GROMACS .gro file of C-alpha atoms in nm:
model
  164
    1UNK     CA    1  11.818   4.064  10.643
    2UNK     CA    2  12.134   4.261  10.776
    3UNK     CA    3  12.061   4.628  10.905
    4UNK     CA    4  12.297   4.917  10.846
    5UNK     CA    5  12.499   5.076  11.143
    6UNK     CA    6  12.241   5.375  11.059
    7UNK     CA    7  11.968   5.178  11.073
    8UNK     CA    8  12.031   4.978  11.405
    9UNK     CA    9  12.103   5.352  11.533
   10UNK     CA   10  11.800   5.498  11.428
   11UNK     CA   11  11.599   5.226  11.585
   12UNK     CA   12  11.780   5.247  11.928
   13UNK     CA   13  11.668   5.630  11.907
   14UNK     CA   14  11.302   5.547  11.857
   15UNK     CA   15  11.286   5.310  12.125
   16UNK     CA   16  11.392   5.638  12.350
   17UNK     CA   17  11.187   5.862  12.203
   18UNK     CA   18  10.886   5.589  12.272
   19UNK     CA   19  11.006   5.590  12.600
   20UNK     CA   20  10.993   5.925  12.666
   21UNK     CA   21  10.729   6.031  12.464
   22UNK     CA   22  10.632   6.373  12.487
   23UNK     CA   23  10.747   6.475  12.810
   24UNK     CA   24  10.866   6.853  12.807
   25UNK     CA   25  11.160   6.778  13.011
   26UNK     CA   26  11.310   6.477  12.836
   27UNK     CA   27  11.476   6.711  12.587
   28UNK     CA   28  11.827   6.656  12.784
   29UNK     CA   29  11.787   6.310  12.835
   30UNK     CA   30  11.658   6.256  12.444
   31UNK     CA   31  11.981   6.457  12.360
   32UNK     CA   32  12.210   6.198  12.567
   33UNK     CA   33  12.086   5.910  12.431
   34UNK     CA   34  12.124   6.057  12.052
   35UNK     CA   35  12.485   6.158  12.153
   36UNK     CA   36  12.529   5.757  12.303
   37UNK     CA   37  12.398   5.686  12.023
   38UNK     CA   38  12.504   5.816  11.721
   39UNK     CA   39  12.848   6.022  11.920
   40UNK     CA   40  12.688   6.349  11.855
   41UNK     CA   41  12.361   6.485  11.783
   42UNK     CA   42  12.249   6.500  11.439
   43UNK     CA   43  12.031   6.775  11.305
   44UNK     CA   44  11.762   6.452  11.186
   45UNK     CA   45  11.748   6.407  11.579
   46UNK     CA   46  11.662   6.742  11.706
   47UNK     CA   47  11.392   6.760  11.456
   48UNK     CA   48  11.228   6.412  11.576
   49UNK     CA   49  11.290   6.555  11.936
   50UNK     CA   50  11.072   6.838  11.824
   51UNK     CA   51  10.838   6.696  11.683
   52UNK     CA   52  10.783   6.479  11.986
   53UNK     CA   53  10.780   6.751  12.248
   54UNK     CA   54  10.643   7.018  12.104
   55UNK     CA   55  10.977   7.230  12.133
   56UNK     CA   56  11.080   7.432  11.884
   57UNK     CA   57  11.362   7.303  11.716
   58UNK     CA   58  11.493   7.660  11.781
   59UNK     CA   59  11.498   7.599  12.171
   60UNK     CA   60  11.644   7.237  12.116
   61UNK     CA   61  11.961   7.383  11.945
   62UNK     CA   62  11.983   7.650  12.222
   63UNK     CA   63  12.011   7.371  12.470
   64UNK     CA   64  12.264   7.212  12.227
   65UNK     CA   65  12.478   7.449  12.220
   66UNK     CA   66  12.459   7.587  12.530
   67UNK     CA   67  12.582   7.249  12.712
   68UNK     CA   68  12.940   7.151  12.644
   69UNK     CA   69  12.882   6.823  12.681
   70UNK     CA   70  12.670   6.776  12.312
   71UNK     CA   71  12.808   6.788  11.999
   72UNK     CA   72  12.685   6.878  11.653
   73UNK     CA   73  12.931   6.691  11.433
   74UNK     CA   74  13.046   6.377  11.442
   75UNK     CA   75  13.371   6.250  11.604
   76UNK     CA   76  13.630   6.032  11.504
   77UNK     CA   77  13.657   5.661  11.664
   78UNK     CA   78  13.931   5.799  11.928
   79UNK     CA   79  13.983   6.121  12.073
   80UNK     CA   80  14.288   6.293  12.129
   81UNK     CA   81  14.287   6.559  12.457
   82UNK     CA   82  14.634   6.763  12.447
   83UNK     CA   83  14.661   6.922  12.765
   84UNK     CA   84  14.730   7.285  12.748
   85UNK     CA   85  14.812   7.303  13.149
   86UNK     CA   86  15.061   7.557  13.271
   87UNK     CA   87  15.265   7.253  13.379
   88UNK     CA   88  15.224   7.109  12.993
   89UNK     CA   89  15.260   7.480  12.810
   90UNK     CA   90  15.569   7.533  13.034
   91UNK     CA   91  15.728   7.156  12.923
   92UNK     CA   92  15.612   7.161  12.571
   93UNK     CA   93  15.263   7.099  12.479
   94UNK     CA   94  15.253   7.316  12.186
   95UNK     CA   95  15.555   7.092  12.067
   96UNK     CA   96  15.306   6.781  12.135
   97UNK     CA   97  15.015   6.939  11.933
   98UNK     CA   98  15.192   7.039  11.633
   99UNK     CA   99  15.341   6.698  11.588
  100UNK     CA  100  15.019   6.533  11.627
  101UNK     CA  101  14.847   6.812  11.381
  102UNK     CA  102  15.140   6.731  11.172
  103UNK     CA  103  15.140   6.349  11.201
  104UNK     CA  104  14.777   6.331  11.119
  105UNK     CA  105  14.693   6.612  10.907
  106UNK     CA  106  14.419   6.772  11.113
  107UNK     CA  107  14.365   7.048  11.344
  108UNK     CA  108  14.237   7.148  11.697
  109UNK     CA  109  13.844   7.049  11.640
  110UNK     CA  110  13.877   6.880  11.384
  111UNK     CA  111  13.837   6.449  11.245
  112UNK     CA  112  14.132   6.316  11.035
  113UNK     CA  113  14.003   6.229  10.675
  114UNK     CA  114  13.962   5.878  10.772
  115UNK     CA  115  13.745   5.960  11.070
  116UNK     CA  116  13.986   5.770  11.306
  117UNK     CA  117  14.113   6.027  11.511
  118UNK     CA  118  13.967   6.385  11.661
  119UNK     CA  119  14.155   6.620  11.825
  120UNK     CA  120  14.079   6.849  12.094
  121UNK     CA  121  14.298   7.113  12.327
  122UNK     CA  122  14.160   7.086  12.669
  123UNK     CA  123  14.275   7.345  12.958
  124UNK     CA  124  14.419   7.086  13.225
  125UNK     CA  125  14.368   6.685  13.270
  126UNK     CA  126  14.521   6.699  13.616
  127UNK     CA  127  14.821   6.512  13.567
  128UNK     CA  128  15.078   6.800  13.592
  129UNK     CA  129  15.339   6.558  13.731
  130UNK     CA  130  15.302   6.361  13.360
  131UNK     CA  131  15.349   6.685  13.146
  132UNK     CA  132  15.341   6.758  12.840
  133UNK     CA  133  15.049   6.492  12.846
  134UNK     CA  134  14.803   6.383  12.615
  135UNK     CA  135  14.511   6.129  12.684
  136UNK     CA  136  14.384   5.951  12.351
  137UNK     CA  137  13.989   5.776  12.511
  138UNK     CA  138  14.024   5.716  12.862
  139UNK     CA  139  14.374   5.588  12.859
  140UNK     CA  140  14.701   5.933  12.971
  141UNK     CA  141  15.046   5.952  12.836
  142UNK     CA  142  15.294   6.191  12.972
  143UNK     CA  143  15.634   6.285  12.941
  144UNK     CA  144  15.591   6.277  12.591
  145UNK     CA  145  15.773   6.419  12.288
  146UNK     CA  146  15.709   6.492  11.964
  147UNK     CA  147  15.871   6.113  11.841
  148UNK     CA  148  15.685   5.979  12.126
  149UNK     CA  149  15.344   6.093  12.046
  150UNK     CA  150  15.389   5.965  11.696
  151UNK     CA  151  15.504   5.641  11.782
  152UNK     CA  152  15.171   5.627  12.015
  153UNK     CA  153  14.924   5.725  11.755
  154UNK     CA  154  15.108   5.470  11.459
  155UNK     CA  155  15.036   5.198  11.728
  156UNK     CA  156  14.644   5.308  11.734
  157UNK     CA  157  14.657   5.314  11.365
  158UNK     CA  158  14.848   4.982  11.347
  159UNK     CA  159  14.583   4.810  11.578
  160UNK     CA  160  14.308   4.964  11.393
  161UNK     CA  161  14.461   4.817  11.071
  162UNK     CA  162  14.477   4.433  11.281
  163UNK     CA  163  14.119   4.457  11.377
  164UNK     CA  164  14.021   4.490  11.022
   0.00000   0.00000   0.00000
């Protein structure tokens, strides 16, 4: 029998919750494994944490929200930081961002429609010498233009279309 992504998911997050059990202060670490998980923390989650610790759900969304680090929706396969840097703004970052929100039809905070791509505005990477620079995962690009940042995200979408 094959098991659904959601499936094999759900049953990695059990096997943390057994591991954890009730302990009061596992709530962050529960939270980080749902978000290795499943790439953010779904609402099914913080209820099962609940339940488990004896939190309110109430006090499980406060620590939610009050860490940046956790997410309550979903993100796209690859993430897109624009750097909004004084040495980016100065060389044209806004440039960069509209022609990405333009190339992909999304905005800041937002998933394209085929949950490939998510883009975010972040204040600095600390790579001033690259700007304008964007990093899409873990890998930077700088002194980009609007052409070049389109010709980078067609070749994610073009090896995206290969691997299928």
């Amino acid at each position: 029998m094959v098991s659904s992504s959601k499936e094999i998911k759900d049953e990695l997050f059990s096997r943390k919750l057994r591991k954890y059990g009730n302990e009061r202060g596992a709530v962050i670490p529960l939270l980080q494994a749902a978000q290795e998980i499943y790439s953010y923390v779904p609402k099914e989650v913080i209820s099962m944490i609940s339940e488990a610790t004896k939190i309110p759900q109430s006090s499980i969304y406060g620590v939610v929200t009050f860490y940046k680090q956790f997410r309550l929706k979903p993100v796209g396969k690859h993430i897109i930081k624009v750097c909004q840097g004084t040495a980016c703004h100065v060389n044209g970052a806004n440039e960069i961002m509209k022609a990405v929100e333009e190339h992909l039809n999304v905005k800041e905070d937002e998933n394209t429609d085929d949950g490939l791509f998510t883009l975010q505005s972040v204040a600095c990477l600390g790579c001033c010498s690259l700007s304008p620079a964007v990093m899409i995962d873990d890998e930077t690009y700088g002194k980009l233009t609007p052409d070049s940042i389109r010709g980078i995200l067609d070749s994610y979408r073009k090896n995206e279309g290969e691997k299928k």
